[in-house]
């Protein structure tokens, strides 16, 4: 995606969070500990290398996991920025230990998990990934039937731009994101061409400007995404997804697959007994949780501070992620 990046500063000790957790223990009993995997002896954390992919929801996951790994587990955490497919290659090679938000990539799972057996799934994040086509709210008020994809044919001239070469413009995100848009537009017979914004941030700026200036815009977007709580973009209804309908770009003519977002780990790291590996496996939260941290980061709060603020408010949640020895 989903699948635009941050995390630059070292964090201070998590004293307020620990105090809150102790207070909860005194009042109602401490949250149940999570036992390490059977047959694995916990080890000192050492250095952990985590992938960084280019969108704010990912940054939120990464900020919270990194903060706990450093301040609760004593790990040294290195961050490695890369496109999604490159991160998979790095995890397979062992130069990166984990990807903390993965959007699908069934072909990579087959290659590295099923066939080569160098990667394992690290469990669900708790987030539901939805990719789709969106227009700004003003367009639905002006053109109430525009959310049915079949009506995009008659509205295509509205979306022409200097970059769309006489066709309607469809604004894509980062070209490395999970996307079917070019083949989908062609197979649905829609007179549009994809023009890439280049990043999540550029997409957000474009949708905000389209709503502010009342200019037409059809583009790629997704949830969870903090922007949707502030700007309720309207989702275009495409032909419904069925398993396998998106397998071949020559024939794809359906909506995007809904994703249960998960974590991806190097097999050796996952089975090493590292407390960081247990933390990553146990990490699970809600879309609202992720959006809270992502919104703070977007507003300029350093990622470690945004993570700490969320952790201070939710000790009952994160205490369950820690290995039993913590």
mmCIF file of C-alpha atoms in Angstrom:
data_model
loop_
_atom_site.group_PDB
_atom_site.id
_atom_site.type_symbol
_atom_site.label_atom_id
_atom_site.label_comp_id
_atom_site.label_asym_id
_atom_site.label_seq_id
_atom_site.Cartn_x
_atom_site.Cartn_y
_atom_site.Cartn_z
ATOM 1 C CA UNK A 1 0.000 0.000 0.000
ATOM 2 C CA UNK A 2 -1.273 1.212 0.984
ATOM 3 C CA UNK A 3 0.746 0.380 1.355
ATOM 4 C CA UNK A 4 3.991 6.906 2.169
ATOM 5 C CA UNK A 5 8.561 8.138 7.284
ATOM 6 C CA UNK A 6 10.207 8.978 10.089
ATOM 7 C CA UNK A 7 11.629 7.815 13.445
ATOM 8 C CA UNK A 8 14.758 9.826 13.955
ATOM 9 C CA UNK A 9 15.187 10.445 17.663
ATOM 10 C CA UNK A 10 16.121 8.261 20.601
ATOM 11 C CA UNK A 11 13.467 8.063 23.320
ATOM 12 C CA UNK A 12 13.599 8.865 27.035
ATOM 13 C CA UNK A 13 12.832 6.209 29.672
ATOM 14 C CA UNK A 14 9.137 5.272 29.910
ATOM 15 C CA UNK A 15 8.756 6.331 33.555
ATOM 16 C CA UNK A 16 5.180 7.685 33.372
ATOM 17 C CA UNK A 17 4.009 4.571 31.535
ATOM 18 C CA UNK A 18 5.631 2.239 34.050
ATOM 19 C CA UNK A 19 4.125 4.200 36.926
ATOM 20 C CA UNK A 20 0.702 3.989 35.347
ATOM 21 C CA UNK A 21 1.078 0.255 34.914
ATOM 22 C CA UNK A 22 2.113 -0.153 38.596
ATOM 23 C CA UNK A 23 -0.877 1.878 39.686
ATOM 24 C CA UNK A 24 -3.157 -0.376 37.696
ATOM 25 C CA UNK A 25 -1.530 -3.416 39.268
ATOM 26 C CA UNK A 26 -2.185 -2.053 42.751
ATOM 27 C CA UNK A 27 -5.837 -1.400 41.979
ATOM 28 C CA UNK A 28 -7.031 -4.333 39.940
ATOM 29 C CA UNK A 29 -4.232 -6.809 39.324
ATOM 30 C CA UNK A 30 -1.563 -6.657 36.648
ATOM 31 C CA UNK A 31 -2.368 -7.535 33.038
ATOM 32 C CA UNK A 32 -1.724 -11.212 32.303
ATOM 33 C CA UNK A 33 1.786 -11.937 31.047
ATOM 34 C CA UNK A 34 2.359 -13.431 27.625
ATOM 35 C CA UNK A 35 4.496 -16.568 27.696
ATOM 36 C CA UNK A 36 7.313 -17.027 25.189
ATOM 37 C CA UNK A 37 6.915 -19.618 22.463
ATOM 38 C CA UNK A 38 7.305 -23.201 23.740
ATOM 39 C CA UNK A 39 10.859 -24.475 23.537
ATOM 40 C CA UNK A 40 12.388 -21.005 23.026
ATOM 41 C CA UNK A 41 14.715 -19.613 25.671
ATOM 42 C CA UNK A 42 14.460 -15.804 25.948
ATOM 43 C CA UNK A 43 17.700 -14.005 25.111
ATOM 44 C CA UNK A 44 19.120 -10.519 25.545
ATOM 45 C CA UNK A 45 17.620 -8.228 22.949
ATOM 46 C CA UNK A 46 20.724 -6.817 21.258
ATOM 47 C CA UNK A 47 20.226 -5.059 17.935
ATOM 48 C CA UNK A 48 16.979 -5.304 15.987
ATOM 49 C CA UNK A 49 16.533 -3.953 12.451
ATOM 50 C CA UNK A 50 13.000 -2.972 11.442
ATOM 51 C CA UNK A 51 11.738 -2.012 7.997
ATOM 52 C CA UNK A 52 10.280 1.440 7.414
ATOM 53 C CA UNK A 53 7.741 1.736 4.585
ATOM 54 C CA UNK A 54 6.413 4.985 3.248
ATOM 55 C CA UNK A 55 3.039 5.732 4.863
ATOM 56 C CA UNK A 56 2.001 7.193 8.205
ATOM 57 C CA UNK A 57 0.007 4.208 9.438
ATOM 58 C CA UNK A 58 3.181 2.164 9.176
ATOM 59 C CA UNK A 59 5.096 4.917 10.979
ATOM 60 C CA UNK A 60 2.625 4.718 13.867
ATOM 61 C CA UNK A 61 3.133 0.958 14.294
ATOM 62 C CA UNK A 62 6.880 1.390 14.017
ATOM 63 C CA UNK A 63 7.025 4.256 16.528
ATOM 64 C CA UNK A 64 5.207 2.310 19.234
ATOM 65 C CA UNK A 65 7.082 -0.963 18.693
ATOM 66 C CA UNK A 66 10.422 0.835 18.595
ATOM 67 C CA UNK A 67 9.686 2.825 21.751
ATOM 68 C CA UNK A 68 8.823 -0.278 23.738
ATOM 69 C CA UNK A 69 11.747 -2.250 22.328
ATOM 70 C CA UNK A 70 14.185 0.461 23.411
ATOM 71 C CA UNK A 71 12.683 1.502 26.722
ATOM 72 C CA UNK A 72 11.125 -1.698 28.034
ATOM 73 C CA UNK A 73 13.322 -4.391 26.479
ATOM 74 C CA UNK A 74 16.666 -2.596 26.267
ATOM 75 C CA UNK A 75 17.051 -3.208 22.522
ATOM 76 C CA UNK A 76 19.079 -1.186 20.071
ATOM 77 C CA UNK A 77 16.737 -0.549 17.146
ATOM 78 C CA UNK A 78 17.904 0.253 13.637
ATOM 79 C CA UNK A 79 15.444 1.492 11.013
ATOM 80 C CA UNK A 80 15.837 0.597 7.352
ATOM 81 C CA UNK A 81 13.741 2.585 4.853
ATOM 82 C CA UNK A 82 12.767 0.826 1.638
ATOM 83 C CA UNK A 83 9.886 0.176 -0.742
ATOM 84 C CA UNK A 84 7.636 -2.722 0.231
ATOM 85 C CA UNK A 85 9.050 -5.343 -2.141
ATOM 86 C CA UNK A 86 12.611 -4.353 -1.279
ATOM 87 C CA UNK A 87 11.843 -4.708 2.444
ATOM 88 C CA UNK A 88 10.654 -8.262 1.776
ATOM 89 C CA UNK A 89 13.967 -9.068 0.063
ATOM 90 C CA UNK A 90 15.867 -7.638 3.028
ATOM 91 C CA UNK A 91 13.839 -9.663 5.529
ATOM 92 C CA UNK A 92 14.420 -12.801 3.454
ATOM 93 C CA UNK A 93 18.167 -12.110 3.447
ATOM 94 C CA UNK A 94 18.225 -11.449 7.207
ATOM 95 C CA UNK A 95 19.510 -7.872 6.887
ATOM 96 C CA UNK A 96 16.110 -6.668 8.191
ATOM 97 C CA UNK A 97 14.324 -8.566 10.953
ATOM 98 C CA UNK A 98 10.686 -7.555 10.498
ATOM 99 C CA UNK A 99 8.057 -5.600 8.579
ATOM 100 C CA UNK A 100 5.490 -4.252 11.056
ATOM 101 C CA UNK A 101 2.588 -3.576 8.641
ATOM 102 C CA UNK A 102 2.116 -5.710 5.550
ATOM 103 C CA UNK A 103 -0.632 -5.232 2.956
ATOM 104 C CA UNK A 104 -1.235 -8.593 1.295
ATOM 105 C CA UNK A 105 1.555 -9.458 -1.173
ATOM 106 C CA UNK A 106 0.373 -13.025 -1.706
ATOM 107 C CA UNK A 107 3.018 -13.557 -4.399
ATOM 108 C CA UNK A 108 5.807 -12.641 -1.947
ATOM 109 C CA UNK A 109 4.294 -14.853 0.749
ATOM 110 C CA UNK A 110 4.312 -17.768 -1.657
ATOM 111 C CA UNK A 111 7.927 -17.145 -2.656
ATOM 112 C CA UNK A 112 9.487 -16.467 0.745
ATOM 113 C CA UNK A 113 7.138 -18.236 3.184
ATOM 114 C CA UNK A 114 5.827 -21.254 1.289
ATOM 115 C CA UNK A 115 8.643 -22.008 -1.154
ATOM 116 C CA UNK A 116 11.921 -20.703 0.289
ATOM 117 C CA UNK A 117 10.788 -20.835 3.946
ATOM 118 C CA UNK A 118 13.014 -17.935 5.028
ATOM 119 C CA UNK A 119 10.154 -15.706 6.233
ATOM 120 C CA UNK A 120 7.237 -16.358 8.604
ATOM 121 C CA UNK A 121 4.031 -14.468 9.318
ATOM 122 C CA UNK A 122 4.223 -12.539 12.588
ATOM 123 C CA UNK A 123 0.508 -12.346 13.403
ATOM 124 C CA UNK A 124 -2.187 -9.752 12.685
ATOM 125 C CA UNK A 125 -1.803 -6.075 13.617
ATOM 126 C CA UNK A 126 -5.543 -5.777 14.327
ATOM 127 C CA UNK A 127 -5.969 -3.270 11.485
ATOM 128 C CA UNK A 128 -8.266 -3.783 8.500
ATOM 129 C CA UNK A 129 -6.810 -2.533 5.234
ATOM 130 C CA UNK A 130 -9.177 -1.147 2.590
ATOM 131 C CA UNK A 131 -7.827 0.172 -0.725
ATOM 132 C CA UNK A 132 -10.093 1.859 -3.217
ATOM 133 C CA UNK A 133 -11.067 4.806 -5.405
ATOM 134 C CA UNK A 134 -12.232 8.037 -3.781
ATOM 135 C CA UNK A 135 -13.533 11.507 -4.619
ATOM 136 C CA UNK A 136 -13.717 14.569 -2.345
ATOM 137 C CA UNK A 137 -17.005 15.169 -0.471
ATOM 138 C CA UNK A 138 -18.073 18.174 -2.546
ATOM 139 C CA UNK A 139 -18.292 16.023 -5.666
ATOM 140 C CA UNK A 140 -20.880 13.689 -4.136
ATOM 141 C CA UNK A 141 -23.038 16.662 -3.171
ATOM 142 C CA UNK A 142 -22.828 18.047 -6.712
ATOM 143 C CA UNK A 143 -22.936 14.709 -8.575
ATOM 144 C CA UNK A 144 -24.835 12.268 -6.304
ATOM 145 C CA UNK A 145 -24.476 9.312 -8.678
ATOM 146 C CA UNK A 146 -20.703 9.604 -9.091
ATOM 147 C CA UNK A 147 -19.921 6.924 -6.511
ATOM 148 C CA UNK A 148 -21.166 4.219 -8.914
ATOM 149 C CA UNK A 149 -18.174 3.333 -11.115
ATOM 150 C CA UNK A 150 -20.392 2.987 -14.199
ATOM 151 C CA UNK A 151 -21.185 6.700 -14.052
ATOM 152 C CA UNK A 152 -17.500 7.614 -14.188
ATOM 153 C CA UNK A 153 -17.743 7.159 -17.976
ATOM 154 C CA UNK A 154 -19.925 10.223 -18.390
ATOM 155 C CA UNK A 155 -17.933 12.232 -15.848
ATOM 156 C CA UNK A 156 -14.479 11.463 -17.273
ATOM 157 C CA UNK A 157 -14.152 14.878 -19.040
ATOM 158 C CA UNK A 158 -14.441 16.606 -15.639
ATOM 159 C CA UNK A 159 -11.151 15.045 -14.564
ATOM 160 C CA UNK A 160 -8.943 16.087 -17.503
ATOM 161 C CA UNK A 161 -5.676 17.785 -16.545
ATOM 162 C CA UNK A 162 -2.520 18.897 -18.310
ATOM 163 C CA UNK A 163 -0.906 15.603 -17.311
ATOM 164 C CA UNK A 164 -3.703 13.248 -18.382
ATOM 165 C CA UNK A 165 -3.205 13.535 -22.173
ATOM 166 C CA UNK A 166 -6.821 14.157 -23.133
ATOM 167 C CA UNK A 167 -8.265 11.520 -20.815
ATOM 168 C CA UNK A 168 -9.628 11.864 -17.301
ATOM 169 C CA UNK A 169 -6.920 11.866 -14.655
ATOM 170 C CA UNK A 170 -6.851 9.161 -12.002
ATOM 171 C CA UNK A 171 -4.447 10.193 -9.244
ATOM 172 C CA UNK A 172 -2.338 7.306 -7.979
ATOM 173 C CA UNK A 173 -0.121 7.365 -4.904
ATOM 174 C CA UNK A 174 3.402 5.966 -4.742
ATOM 175 C CA UNK A 175 4.016 3.654 -7.744
ATOM 176 C CA UNK A 176 5.386 1.011 -5.345
ATOM 177 C CA UNK A 177 2.087 0.734 -3.446
ATOM 178 C CA UNK A 178 -0.269 -2.215 -3.962
ATOM 179 C CA UNK A 179 -2.255 -1.062 -7.003
ATOM 180 C CA UNK A 180 -4.372 -2.433 -9.868
ATOM 181 C CA UNK A 181 -5.518 0.959 -11.105
ATOM 182 C CA UNK A 182 -4.091 1.021 -14.648
ATOM 183 C CA UNK A 183 -5.407 -2.424 -15.663
ATOM 184 C CA UNK A 184 -8.658 -1.867 -13.756
ATOM 185 C CA UNK A 185 -9.427 1.378 -15.581
ATOM 186 C CA UNK A 186 -8.680 -0.293 -18.900
ATOM 187 C CA UNK A 187 -10.700 -3.433 -18.226
ATOM 188 C CA UNK A 188 -13.707 -1.442 -16.988
ATOM 189 C CA UNK A 189 -13.648 0.630 -20.182
ATOM 190 C CA UNK A 190 -13.048 3.943 -18.389
ATOM 191 C CA UNK A 191 -11.346 6.758 -20.314
ATOM 192 C CA UNK A 192 -8.828 7.639 -17.600
ATOM 193 C CA UNK A 193 -5.070 7.504 -17.264
ATOM 194 C CA UNK A 194 -3.098 7.102 -14.044
ATOM 195 C CA UNK A 195 -0.941 10.030 -12.961
ATOM 196 C CA UNK A 196 1.126 9.316 -9.848
ATOM 197 C CA UNK A 197 1.177 11.805 -6.992
ATOM 198 C CA UNK A 198 4.357 10.103 -5.766
ATOM 199 C CA UNK A 199 3.657 9.712 -2.051
ATOM 200 C CA UNK A 200 0.995 9.482 0.629
ATOM 201 C CA UNK A 201 1.654 13.095 1.611
ATOM 202 C CA UNK A 202 1.120 14.272 -1.970
ATOM 203 C CA UNK A 203 -2.169 12.355 -2.156
ATOM 204 C CA UNK A 204 -3.393 13.976 1.050
ATOM 205 C CA UNK A 205 -2.456 17.450 -0.165
ATOM 206 C CA UNK A 206 -4.246 16.828 -3.473
ATOM 207 C CA UNK A 207 -7.496 15.675 -1.828
ATOM 208 C CA UNK A 208 -7.438 18.585 0.615
ATOM 209 C CA UNK A 209 -6.886 21.065 -2.210
ATOM 210 C CA UNK A 210 -9.658 19.469 -4.296
ATOM 211 C CA UNK A 211 -12.135 19.841 -1.446
ATOM 212 C CA UNK A 212 -11.018 23.387 -0.612
ATOM 213 C CA UNK A 213 -11.034 24.662 -4.215
ATOM 214 C CA UNK A 214 -13.940 22.493 -5.421
ATOM 215 C CA UNK A 215 -11.861 20.951 -8.204
ATOM 216 C CA UNK A 216 -12.618 17.441 -9.531
ATOM 217 C CA UNK A 217 -10.377 14.637 -8.295
ATOM 218 C CA UNK A 218 -10.603 10.858 -8.546
ATOM 219 C CA UNK A 219 -7.822 9.009 -6.806
ATOM 220 C CA UNK A 220 -6.381 6.070 -4.928
ATOM 221 C CA UNK A 221 -6.730 6.063 -1.146
ATOM 222 C CA UNK A 222 -7.071 3.627 1.733
ATOM 223 C CA UNK A 223 -7.901 3.066 5.371
ATOM 224 C CA UNK A 224 -6.883 2.986 8.129
ATOM 225 C CA UNK A 225 -5.813 6.568 7.481
ATOM 226 C CA UNK A 226 -6.083 9.453 9.915
ATOM 227 C CA UNK A 227 -7.225 11.893 7.198
ATOM 228 C CA UNK A 228 -10.594 10.142 6.798
ATOM 229 C CA UNK A 229 -11.696 11.289 10.265
ATOM 230 C CA UNK A 230 -11.176 14.901 9.140
ATOM 231 C CA UNK A 231 -12.053 14.738 5.435
ATOM 232 C CA UNK A 232 -14.739 12.076 4.694
ATOM 233 C CA UNK A 233 -13.707 11.095 1.173
ATOM 234 C CA UNK A 234 -16.414 9.241 -0.744
ATOM 235 C CA UNK A 235 -15.599 5.661 -1.758
ATOM 236 C CA UNK A 236 -16.419 4.649 -5.341
ATOM 237 C CA UNK A 237 -18.381 1.379 -5.560
ATOM 238 C CA UNK A 238 -16.538 -0.988 -7.920
ATOM 239 C CA UNK A 239 -17.588 -4.500 -9.026
ATOM 240 C CA UNK A 240 -17.312 -6.611 -5.875
ATOM 241 C CA UNK A 241 -14.147 -8.489 -5.029
ATOM 242 C CA UNK A 242 -14.182 -12.272 -5.247
ATOM 243 C CA UNK A 243 -11.146 -14.488 -4.537
ATOM 244 C CA UNK A 244 -8.887 -14.585 -7.585
ATOM 245 C CA UNK A 245 -10.638 -11.803 -9.504
ATOM 246 C CA UNK A 246 -7.499 -9.651 -9.304
ATOM 247 C CA UNK A 247 -4.985 -12.397 -10.113
ATOM 248 C CA UNK A 248 -4.398 -11.421 -13.759
ATOM 249 C CA UNK A 249 -3.841 -7.772 -14.806
ATOM 250 C CA UNK A 250 -5.236 -8.650 -18.235
ATOM 251 C CA UNK A 251 -8.653 -9.444 -16.787
ATOM 252 C CA UNK A 252 -8.910 -7.712 -13.397
ATOM 253 C CA UNK A 253 -12.247 -5.888 -13.231
ATOM 254 C CA UNK A 254 -13.123 -5.934 -9.533
ATOM 255 C CA UNK A 255 -12.596 -3.983 -6.341
ATOM 256 C CA UNK A 256 -9.513 -4.393 -4.193
ATOM 257 C CA UNK A 257 -9.192 -7.292 -1.789
ATOM 258 C CA UNK A 258 -9.857 -6.330 1.852
ATOM 259 C CA UNK A 259 -6.775 -7.023 3.950
ATOM 260 C CA UNK A 260 -6.249 -8.221 7.497
ATOM 261 C CA UNK A 261 -2.948 -6.410 7.957
ATOM 262 C CA UNK A 262 -0.156 -8.482 9.434
ATOM 263 C CA UNK A 263 3.527 -8.537 10.359
ATOM 264 C CA UNK A 264 6.315 -10.301 8.457
ATOM 265 C CA UNK A 265 9.453 -11.652 10.140
ATOM 266 C CA UNK A 266 12.705 -13.312 9.200
ATOM 267 C CA UNK A 267 12.345 -16.969 10.238
ATOM 268 C CA UNK A 268 15.615 -17.090 12.207
ATOM 269 C CA UNK A 269 14.748 -13.896 14.085
ATOM 270 C CA UNK A 270 11.210 -15.089 14.830
ATOM 271 C CA UNK A 271 12.521 -18.322 16.356
ATOM 272 C CA UNK A 272 15.506 -16.785 18.151
ATOM 273 C CA UNK A 273 13.877 -16.148 21.530
ATOM 274 C CA UNK A 274 14.554 -12.423 21.173
ATOM 275 C CA UNK A 275 12.193 -10.380 23.367
ATOM 276 C CA UNK A 276 11.784 -8.009 20.426
ATOM 277 C CA UNK A 277 10.453 -10.887 18.318
ATOM 278 C CA UNK A 278 7.885 -11.673 21.025
ATOM 279 C CA UNK A 279 6.897 -7.995 21.237
ATOM 280 C CA UNK A 280 6.318 -7.827 17.471
ATOM 281 C CA UNK A 281 4.296 -11.057 17.437
ATOM 282 C CA UNK A 282 2.117 -9.854 20.332
ATOM 283 C CA UNK A 283 1.600 -6.301 19.014
ATOM 284 C CA UNK A 284 -2.053 -5.745 18.083
ATOM 285 C CA UNK A 285 -4.234 -2.630 18.233
ATOM 286 C CA UNK A 286 -7.180 -0.919 16.525
ATOM 287 C CA UNK A 287 -7.545 1.433 13.571
ATOM 288 C CA UNK A 288 -8.445 4.204 16.037
ATOM 289 C CA UNK A 289 -5.224 3.550 17.973
ATOM 290 C CA UNK A 290 -3.124 3.732 14.838
ATOM 291 C CA UNK A 291 -4.853 6.872 13.593
ATOM 292 C CA UNK A 292 -4.276 8.607 16.934
ATOM 293 C CA UNK A 293 -0.515 8.119 16.721
ATOM 294 C CA UNK A 294 -0.349 8.784 12.972
ATOM 295 C CA UNK A 295 -2.310 12.039 13.341
ATOM 296 C CA UNK A 296 0.123 13.251 16.020
ATOM 297 C CA UNK A 297 3.133 12.414 13.836
ATOM 298 C CA UNK A 298 1.555 14.194 10.875
ATOM 299 C CA UNK A 299 1.020 17.280 13.049
ATOM 300 C CA UNK A 300 4.765 17.433 13.710
ATOM 301 C CA UNK A 301 5.119 15.501 16.971
ATOM 302 C CA UNK A 302 8.346 13.452 16.913
ATOM 303 C CA UNK A 303 7.447 9.763 16.526
ATOM 304 C CA UNK A 304 8.900 8.740 19.908
ATOM 305 C CA UNK A 305 6.849 11.445 21.656
ATOM 306 C CA UNK A 306 3.689 10.468 19.772
ATOM 307 C CA UNK A 307 4.283 6.839 20.770
ATOM 308 C CA UNK A 308 4.922 7.731 24.417
ATOM 309 C CA UNK A 309 1.737 9.816 24.622
ATOM 310 C CA UNK A 310 -0.330 6.877 23.356
ATOM 311 C CA UNK A 311 1.464 4.405 25.638
ATOM 312 C CA UNK A 312 0.860 6.611 28.676
ATOM 313 C CA UNK A 313 -2.878 6.402 27.978
ATOM 314 C CA UNK A 314 -3.101 2.678 27.187
ATOM 315 C CA UNK A 315 -0.983 0.603 29.602
ATOM 316 C CA UNK A 316 -3.573 -2.183 29.739
ATOM 317 C CA UNK A 317 -3.083 -2.707 26.014
ATOM 318 C CA UNK A 318 0.688 -2.632 25.651
ATOM 319 C CA UNK A 319 1.576 -4.540 28.825
ATOM 320 C CA UNK A 320 0.090 -7.630 27.156
ATOM 321 C CA UNK A 321 2.571 -7.331 24.291
ATOM 322 C CA UNK A 322 5.670 -7.716 26.457
ATOM 323 C CA UNK A 323 7.395 -11.080 26.973
ATOM 324 C CA UNK A 324 6.525 -12.848 30.230
ATOM 325 C CA UNK A 325 9.927 -12.073 31.748
ATOM 326 C CA UNK A 326 9.373 -8.295 31.556
#
